[in-house]
Short mmCIF file of C-alpha atoms and ligand atoms in Angstrom, two decimals:
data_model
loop_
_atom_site.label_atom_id
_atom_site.label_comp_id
_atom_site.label_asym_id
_atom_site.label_seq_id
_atom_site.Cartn_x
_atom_site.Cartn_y
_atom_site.Cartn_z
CA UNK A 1 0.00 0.00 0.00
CA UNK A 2 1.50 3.40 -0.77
CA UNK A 3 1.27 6.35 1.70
CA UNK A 4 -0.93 7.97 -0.51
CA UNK A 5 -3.54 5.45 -0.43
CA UNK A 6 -3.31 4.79 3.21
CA UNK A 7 -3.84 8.26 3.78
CA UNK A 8 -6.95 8.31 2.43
CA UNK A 9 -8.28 5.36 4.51
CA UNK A 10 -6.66 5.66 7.80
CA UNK A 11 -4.76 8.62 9.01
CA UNK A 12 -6.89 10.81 10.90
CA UNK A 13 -5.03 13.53 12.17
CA UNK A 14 -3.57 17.37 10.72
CA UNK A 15 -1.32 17.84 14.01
CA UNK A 16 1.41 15.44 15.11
CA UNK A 17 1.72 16.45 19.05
CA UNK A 18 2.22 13.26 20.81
CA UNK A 19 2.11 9.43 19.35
CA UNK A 20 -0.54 8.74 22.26
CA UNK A 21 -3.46 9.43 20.06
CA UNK A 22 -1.56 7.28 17.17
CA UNK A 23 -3.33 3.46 16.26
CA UNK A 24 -1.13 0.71 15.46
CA UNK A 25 -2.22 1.07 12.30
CA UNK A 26 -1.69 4.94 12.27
CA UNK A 27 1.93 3.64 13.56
CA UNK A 28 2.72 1.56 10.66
CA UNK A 29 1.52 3.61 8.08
CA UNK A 30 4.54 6.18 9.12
CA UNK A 31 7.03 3.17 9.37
CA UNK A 32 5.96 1.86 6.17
CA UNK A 33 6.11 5.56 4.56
CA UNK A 34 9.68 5.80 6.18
CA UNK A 35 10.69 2.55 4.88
CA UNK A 36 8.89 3.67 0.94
CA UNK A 37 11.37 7.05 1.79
CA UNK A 38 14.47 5.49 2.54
CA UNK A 39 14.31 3.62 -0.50
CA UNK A 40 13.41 6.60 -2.23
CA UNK A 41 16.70 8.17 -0.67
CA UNK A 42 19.05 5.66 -0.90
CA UNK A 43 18.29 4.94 -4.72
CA UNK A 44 19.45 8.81 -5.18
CA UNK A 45 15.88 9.40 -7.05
CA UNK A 46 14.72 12.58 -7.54
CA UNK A 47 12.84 14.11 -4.84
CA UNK A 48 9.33 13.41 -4.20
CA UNK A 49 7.16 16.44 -4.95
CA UNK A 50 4.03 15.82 -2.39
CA UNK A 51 4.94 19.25 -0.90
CA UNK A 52 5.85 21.34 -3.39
CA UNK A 53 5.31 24.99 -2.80
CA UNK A 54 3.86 23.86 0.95
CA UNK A 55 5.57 26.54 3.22
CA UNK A 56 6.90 24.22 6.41
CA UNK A 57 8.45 26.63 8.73
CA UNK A 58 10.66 25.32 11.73
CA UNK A 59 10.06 27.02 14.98
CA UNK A 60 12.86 26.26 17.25
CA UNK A 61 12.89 28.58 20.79
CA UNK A 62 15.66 25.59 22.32
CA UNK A 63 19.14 24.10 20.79
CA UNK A 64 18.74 21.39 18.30
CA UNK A 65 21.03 19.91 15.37
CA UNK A 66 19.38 16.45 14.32
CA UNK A 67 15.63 17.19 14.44
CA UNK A 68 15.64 20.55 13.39
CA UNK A 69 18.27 19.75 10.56
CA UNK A 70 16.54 16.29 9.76
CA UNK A 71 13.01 18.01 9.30
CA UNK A 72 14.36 20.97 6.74
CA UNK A 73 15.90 18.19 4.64
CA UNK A 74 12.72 16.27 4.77
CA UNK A 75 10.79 18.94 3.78
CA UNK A 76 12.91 20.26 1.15
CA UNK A 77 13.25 16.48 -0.26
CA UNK A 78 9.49 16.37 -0.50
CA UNK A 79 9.86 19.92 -2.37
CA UNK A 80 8.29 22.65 0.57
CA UNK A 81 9.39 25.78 0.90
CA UNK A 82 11.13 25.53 4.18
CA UNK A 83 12.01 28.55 6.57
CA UNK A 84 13.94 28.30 9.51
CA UNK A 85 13.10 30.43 12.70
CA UNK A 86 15.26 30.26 15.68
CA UNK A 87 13.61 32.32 18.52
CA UNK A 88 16.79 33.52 20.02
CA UNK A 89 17.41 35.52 16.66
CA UNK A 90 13.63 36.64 16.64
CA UNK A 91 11.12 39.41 17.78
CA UNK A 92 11.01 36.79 20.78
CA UNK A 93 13.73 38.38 22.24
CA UNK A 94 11.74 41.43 22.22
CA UNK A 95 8.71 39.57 24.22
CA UNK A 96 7.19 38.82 21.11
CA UNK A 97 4.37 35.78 22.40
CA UNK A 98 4.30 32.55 21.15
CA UNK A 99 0.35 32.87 19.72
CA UNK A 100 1.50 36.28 18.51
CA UNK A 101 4.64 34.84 16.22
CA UNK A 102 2.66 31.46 15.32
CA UNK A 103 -0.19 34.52 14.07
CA UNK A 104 2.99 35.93 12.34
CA UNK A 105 4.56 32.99 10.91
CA UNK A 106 1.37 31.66 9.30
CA UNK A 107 0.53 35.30 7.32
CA UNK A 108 3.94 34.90 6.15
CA UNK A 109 3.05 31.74 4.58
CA UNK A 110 3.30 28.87 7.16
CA UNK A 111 1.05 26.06 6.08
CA UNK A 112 2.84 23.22 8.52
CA UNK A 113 4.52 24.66 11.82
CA UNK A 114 7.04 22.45 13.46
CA UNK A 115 8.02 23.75 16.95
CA UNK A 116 10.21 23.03 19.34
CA UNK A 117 9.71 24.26 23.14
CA UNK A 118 10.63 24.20 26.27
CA UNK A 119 7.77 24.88 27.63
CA UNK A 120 5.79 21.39 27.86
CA UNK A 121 2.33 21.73 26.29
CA UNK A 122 3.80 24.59 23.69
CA UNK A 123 2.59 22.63 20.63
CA UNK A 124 -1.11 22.04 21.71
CA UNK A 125 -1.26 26.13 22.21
CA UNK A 126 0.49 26.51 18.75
CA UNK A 127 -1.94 24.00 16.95
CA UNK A 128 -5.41 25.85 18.26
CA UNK A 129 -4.09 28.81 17.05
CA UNK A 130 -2.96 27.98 13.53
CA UNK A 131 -4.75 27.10 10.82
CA UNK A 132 -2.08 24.57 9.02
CA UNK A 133 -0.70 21.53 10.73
CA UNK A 134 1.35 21.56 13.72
CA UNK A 135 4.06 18.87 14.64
CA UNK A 136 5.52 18.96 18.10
CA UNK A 137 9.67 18.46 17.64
CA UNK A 138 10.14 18.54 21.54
CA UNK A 139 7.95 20.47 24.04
CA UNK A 140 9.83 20.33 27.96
CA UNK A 141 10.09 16.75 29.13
CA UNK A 142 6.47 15.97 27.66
CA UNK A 143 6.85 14.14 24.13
CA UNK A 144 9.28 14.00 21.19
CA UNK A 145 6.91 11.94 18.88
CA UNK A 146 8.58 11.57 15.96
CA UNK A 147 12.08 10.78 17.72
CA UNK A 148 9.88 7.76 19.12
CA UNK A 149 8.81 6.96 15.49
CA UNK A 150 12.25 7.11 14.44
CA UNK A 151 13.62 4.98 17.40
CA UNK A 152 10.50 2.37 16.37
CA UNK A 153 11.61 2.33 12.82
CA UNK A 154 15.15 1.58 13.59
CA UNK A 155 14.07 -1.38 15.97
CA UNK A 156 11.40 -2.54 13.47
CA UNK A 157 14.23 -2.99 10.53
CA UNK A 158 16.65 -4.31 12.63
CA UNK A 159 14.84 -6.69 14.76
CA UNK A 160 12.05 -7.41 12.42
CA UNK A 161 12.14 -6.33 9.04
CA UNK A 162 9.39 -8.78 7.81
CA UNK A 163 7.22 -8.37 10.18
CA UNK A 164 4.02 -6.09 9.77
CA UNK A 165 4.80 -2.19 11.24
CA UNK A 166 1.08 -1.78 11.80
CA UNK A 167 1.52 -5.49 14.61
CA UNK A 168 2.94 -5.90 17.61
CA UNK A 169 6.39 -6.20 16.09
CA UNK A 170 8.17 -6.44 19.23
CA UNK A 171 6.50 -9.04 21.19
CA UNK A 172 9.40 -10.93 23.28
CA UNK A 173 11.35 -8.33 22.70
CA UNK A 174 12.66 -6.48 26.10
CA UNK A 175 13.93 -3.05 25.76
CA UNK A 176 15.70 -1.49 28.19
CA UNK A 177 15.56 2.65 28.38
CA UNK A 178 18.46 4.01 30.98
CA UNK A 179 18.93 7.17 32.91
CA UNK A 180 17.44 10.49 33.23
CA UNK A 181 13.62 9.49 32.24
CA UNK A 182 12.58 12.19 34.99
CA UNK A 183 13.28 15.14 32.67
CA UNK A 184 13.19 13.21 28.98
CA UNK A 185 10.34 13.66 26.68
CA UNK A 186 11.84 10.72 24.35
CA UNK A 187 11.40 8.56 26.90
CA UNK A 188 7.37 9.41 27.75
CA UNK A 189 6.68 9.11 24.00
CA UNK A 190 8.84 5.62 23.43
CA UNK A 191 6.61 4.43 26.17
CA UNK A 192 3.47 4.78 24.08
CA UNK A 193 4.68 3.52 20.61
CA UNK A 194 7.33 0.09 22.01
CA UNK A 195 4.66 -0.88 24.16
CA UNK A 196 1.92 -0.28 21.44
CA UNK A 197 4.41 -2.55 19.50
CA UNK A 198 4.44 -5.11 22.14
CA UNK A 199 7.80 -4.73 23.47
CA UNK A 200 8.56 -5.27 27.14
CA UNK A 201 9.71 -1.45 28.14
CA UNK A 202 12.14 -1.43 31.45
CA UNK A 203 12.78 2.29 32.68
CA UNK A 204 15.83 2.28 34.87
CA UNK A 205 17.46 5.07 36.54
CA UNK A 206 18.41 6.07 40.24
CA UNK A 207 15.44 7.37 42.27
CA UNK A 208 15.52 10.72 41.47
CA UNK A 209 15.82 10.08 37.99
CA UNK A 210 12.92 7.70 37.76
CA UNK A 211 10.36 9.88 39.98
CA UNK A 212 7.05 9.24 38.73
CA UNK A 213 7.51 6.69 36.58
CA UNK A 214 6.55 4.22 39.13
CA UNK A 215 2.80 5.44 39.32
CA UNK A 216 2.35 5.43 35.34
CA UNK A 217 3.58 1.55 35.20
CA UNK A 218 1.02 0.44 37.88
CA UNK A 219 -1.58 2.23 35.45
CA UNK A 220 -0.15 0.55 32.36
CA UNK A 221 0.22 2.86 29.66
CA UNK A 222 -3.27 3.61 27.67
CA UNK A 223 -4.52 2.15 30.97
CA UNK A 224 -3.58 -1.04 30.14
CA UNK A 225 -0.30 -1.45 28.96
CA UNK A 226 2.42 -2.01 31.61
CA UNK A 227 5.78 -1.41 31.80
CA UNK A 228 8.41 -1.55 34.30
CA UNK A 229 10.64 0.34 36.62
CA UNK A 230 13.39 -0.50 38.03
CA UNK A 231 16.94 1.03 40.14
CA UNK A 232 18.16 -2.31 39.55
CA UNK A 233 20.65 -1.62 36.47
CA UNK A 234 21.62 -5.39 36.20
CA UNK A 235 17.82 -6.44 36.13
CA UNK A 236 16.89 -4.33 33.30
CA UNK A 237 19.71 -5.61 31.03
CA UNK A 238 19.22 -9.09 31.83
CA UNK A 239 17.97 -10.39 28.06
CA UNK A 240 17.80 -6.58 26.82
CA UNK A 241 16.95 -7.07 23.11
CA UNK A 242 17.78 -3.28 23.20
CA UNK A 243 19.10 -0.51 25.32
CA UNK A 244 18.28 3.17 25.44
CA UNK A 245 20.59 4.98 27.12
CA UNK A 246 19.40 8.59 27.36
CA UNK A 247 20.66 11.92 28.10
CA UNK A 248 21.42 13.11 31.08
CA UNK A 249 19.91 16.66 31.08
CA UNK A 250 21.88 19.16 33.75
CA UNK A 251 20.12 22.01 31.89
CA UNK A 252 16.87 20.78 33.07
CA UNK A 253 17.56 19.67 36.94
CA UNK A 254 17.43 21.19 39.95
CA UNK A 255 20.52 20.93 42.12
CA UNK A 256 20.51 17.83 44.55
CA UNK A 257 19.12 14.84 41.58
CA UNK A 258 22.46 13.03 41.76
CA UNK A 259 25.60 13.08 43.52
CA UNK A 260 27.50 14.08 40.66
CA UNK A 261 28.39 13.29 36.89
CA UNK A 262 30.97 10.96 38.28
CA UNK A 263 28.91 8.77 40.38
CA UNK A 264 26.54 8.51 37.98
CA UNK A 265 28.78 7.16 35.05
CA UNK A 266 30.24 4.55 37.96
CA UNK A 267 26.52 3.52 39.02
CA UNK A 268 24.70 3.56 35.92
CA UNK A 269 26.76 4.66 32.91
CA UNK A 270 26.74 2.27 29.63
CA UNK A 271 29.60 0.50 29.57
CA UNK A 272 31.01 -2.44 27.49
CA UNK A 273 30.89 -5.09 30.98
CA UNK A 274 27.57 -3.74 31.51
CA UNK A 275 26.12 -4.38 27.54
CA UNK A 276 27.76 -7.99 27.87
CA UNK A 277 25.01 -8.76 30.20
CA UNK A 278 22.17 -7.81 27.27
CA UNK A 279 21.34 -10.36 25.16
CA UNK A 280 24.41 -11.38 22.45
CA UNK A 281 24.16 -8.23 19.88
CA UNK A 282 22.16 -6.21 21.81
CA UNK A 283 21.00 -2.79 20.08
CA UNK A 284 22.31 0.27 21.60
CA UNK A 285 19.93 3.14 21.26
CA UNK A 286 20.78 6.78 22.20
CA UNK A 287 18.56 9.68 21.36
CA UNK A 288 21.73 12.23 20.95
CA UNK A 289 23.06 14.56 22.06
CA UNK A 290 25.33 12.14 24.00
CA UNK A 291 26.93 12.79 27.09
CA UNK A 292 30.04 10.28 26.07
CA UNK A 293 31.87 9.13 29.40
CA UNK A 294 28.89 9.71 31.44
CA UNK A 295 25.81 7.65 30.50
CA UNK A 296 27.22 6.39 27.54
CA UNK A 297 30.92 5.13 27.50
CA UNK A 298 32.76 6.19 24.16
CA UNK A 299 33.46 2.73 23.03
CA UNK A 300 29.96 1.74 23.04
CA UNK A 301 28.00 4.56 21.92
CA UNK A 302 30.70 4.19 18.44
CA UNK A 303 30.55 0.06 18.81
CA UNK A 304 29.57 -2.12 16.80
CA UNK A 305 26.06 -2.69 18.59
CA UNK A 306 25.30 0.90 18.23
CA UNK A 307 22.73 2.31 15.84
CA UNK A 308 22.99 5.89 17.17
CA UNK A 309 23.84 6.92 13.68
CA UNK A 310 21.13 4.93 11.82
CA UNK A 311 19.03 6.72 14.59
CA UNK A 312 19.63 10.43 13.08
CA UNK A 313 20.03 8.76 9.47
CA UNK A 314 16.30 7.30 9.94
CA UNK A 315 14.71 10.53 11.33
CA UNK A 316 14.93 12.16 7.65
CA UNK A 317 12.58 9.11 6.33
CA UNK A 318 10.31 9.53 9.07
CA UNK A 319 9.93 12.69 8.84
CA UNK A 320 9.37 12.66 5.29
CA UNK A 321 6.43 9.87 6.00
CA UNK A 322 5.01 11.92 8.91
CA UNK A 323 5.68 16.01 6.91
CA UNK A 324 3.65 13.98 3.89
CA UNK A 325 0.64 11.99 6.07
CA UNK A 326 -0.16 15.67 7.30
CA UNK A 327 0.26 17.24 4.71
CA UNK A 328 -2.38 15.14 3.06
CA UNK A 329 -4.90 15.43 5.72
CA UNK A 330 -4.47 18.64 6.14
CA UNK A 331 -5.29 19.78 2.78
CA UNK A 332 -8.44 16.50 2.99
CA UNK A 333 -11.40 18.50 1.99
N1 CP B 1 17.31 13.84 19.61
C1 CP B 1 17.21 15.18 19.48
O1 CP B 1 16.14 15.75 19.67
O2 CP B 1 18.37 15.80 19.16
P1 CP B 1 18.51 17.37 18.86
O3 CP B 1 18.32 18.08 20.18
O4 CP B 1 19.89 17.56 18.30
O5 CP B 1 17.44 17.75 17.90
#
């Protein structure tokens, strides 16, 4: 089935601000898009032209290189007119509001909006005020969907590239997400599409880093899928199909969350010893920017098991699938 033609039948929605509200089926039609864009990529064809003359402006009021980078080539592969905003270089800086430079952006042609923010919930006030489609590229620690479509696509052509996106692809599969999960929005919306895929989701961390978590797994995520956390590092790589490790975010904590950098690397980092004890060939995952030395030790995060690059590689395809599903219900009469 072609992107196009799934469109038409299943995908439902003209903003992209969280993969909670996303079907399975909603799921696979991006991975299957991604996968239709990769190919379209790697054979060096010609663009795609599915958003020619769209205006897709980028909306960026925090640091980024691989999402904000990642969704300007999409767009311009798929043949948009792409403008990039940073808000430190804008009438921000002047106490411009957000509503009052989305109003901005969109008479200046905007027709898709993708915003970063670190204000959690930034998005959802973006997308009732504009009249195009929104897509959230990091709001606070709430949700980084399409990093967790990206992460899912990588897992779903490594560990099972036959398999149907749209199923639960990861069934038996454990995946193991490590770290700062308190302040990371890529680890809230991995929750909703690996366990919507079936996988077995571990969150590990110290306390502090973990707070909250706890309460959400008892739930079950959707109300009914659980997960679990864990302080018990060796536990959650015990038969790890896959491990996260994520960022540890200084720029977000309050003094007094750990000891220090040190003691965290020594307690919890990623380290060769410690991915030994995943299953043989064990993915390693990492959202970037990495932190090498700390959660991540150098010779893992550039070993052999690591698919940090495929990660950022992947998030162009994606992107393309997820700029082009909106775009397409957003101009649905
Ligand atoms: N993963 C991610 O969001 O990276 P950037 O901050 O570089 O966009």
């Amino acid at each position: 089935m072609t992107v196009a033609a799934a469109t038409a039948t299943a995908w439902r929605h003209r903003h992209l601000l969280d993969v909670d509200v996303l079907s399975p089926g909603e799921i696979g039609l991006v991975l299957n898009g991604a996968l239709g864009m990769t190919e379209v990529v790697a054979g060096g064809s010609a663009r795609t032209a599915t958003l020619r003359g769209v205006g897709v402006t980028t909306l960026f009021y925090e640091a980024s290189t691989r999402t904000r980078v990642s969704f300007e080539v999409a767009a311009r592969r798929l043949g948009a007119e792409v403008v990039n905003v940073t808000a430190g270089a804008s009438s921000v800086t002047k106490g411009e509001s957000l509503l009052d430079t989305v109003r901005t952006l969109e008479a200046l042609g905007a027709r898709m909006l993708v915003i970063r923010h670190s204000g959690s919930g930034a998005p959802y006030l973006a997308a009732g005020q504009f009249g195009g489609s929104v897509v959230n590229a990091g709001d606070g620690r709430h949700a980084h969907p399409t990093q967790a479509l990206l992460d899912l696509y990588t897992l779903w052509r490594h560990l099972a590239p036959d398999a149907d996106p749209a199923g639960p692809f990861l069934a038996g599969r454990k995946v193991a997400i490590l770290g700062d999960a308190l302040h990371s929005r890529v680890a809230r919306s991995n929750l909703w599409t690996l366990t919507s895929a079936g996988a077995a989701v571990w969150i590990c961390g110290p306390a502090t880093l973990i707070d909250g978590f706890g309460a959400w797994a008892t739930g079950g995520i959707g109300g009914s899928r659980p997960f679990t956390v864990t302080t018990d590092l060796a536990a959650a790589l015990a038969d790890a199909d896959a491990v996260m490790a994520l960022r540890l975010q200084r720029e977000r904590m309050t003094a007094g969350l750990l000891p220090s950098l040190a003691e965290y690397a020594a307690r919890y980092g990623l380290t060769r010893d410690r991915l030994s004890t995943a299953r043989p060939g064990a993915l390693v995952l990492h959202p970037g920017p990495m932190n090498e030395g700390v959660e991540i030790a150098p010779d893992v995060a550039n070993g052999p098991q690591s698919v940090v690059t495929e990660q950022v590689a992947n998030g162009v395809a994606v992107r393309m699938a997820v700029l082009e599903l909106l775009n397409a219900a957003r101009i649905a009469p």
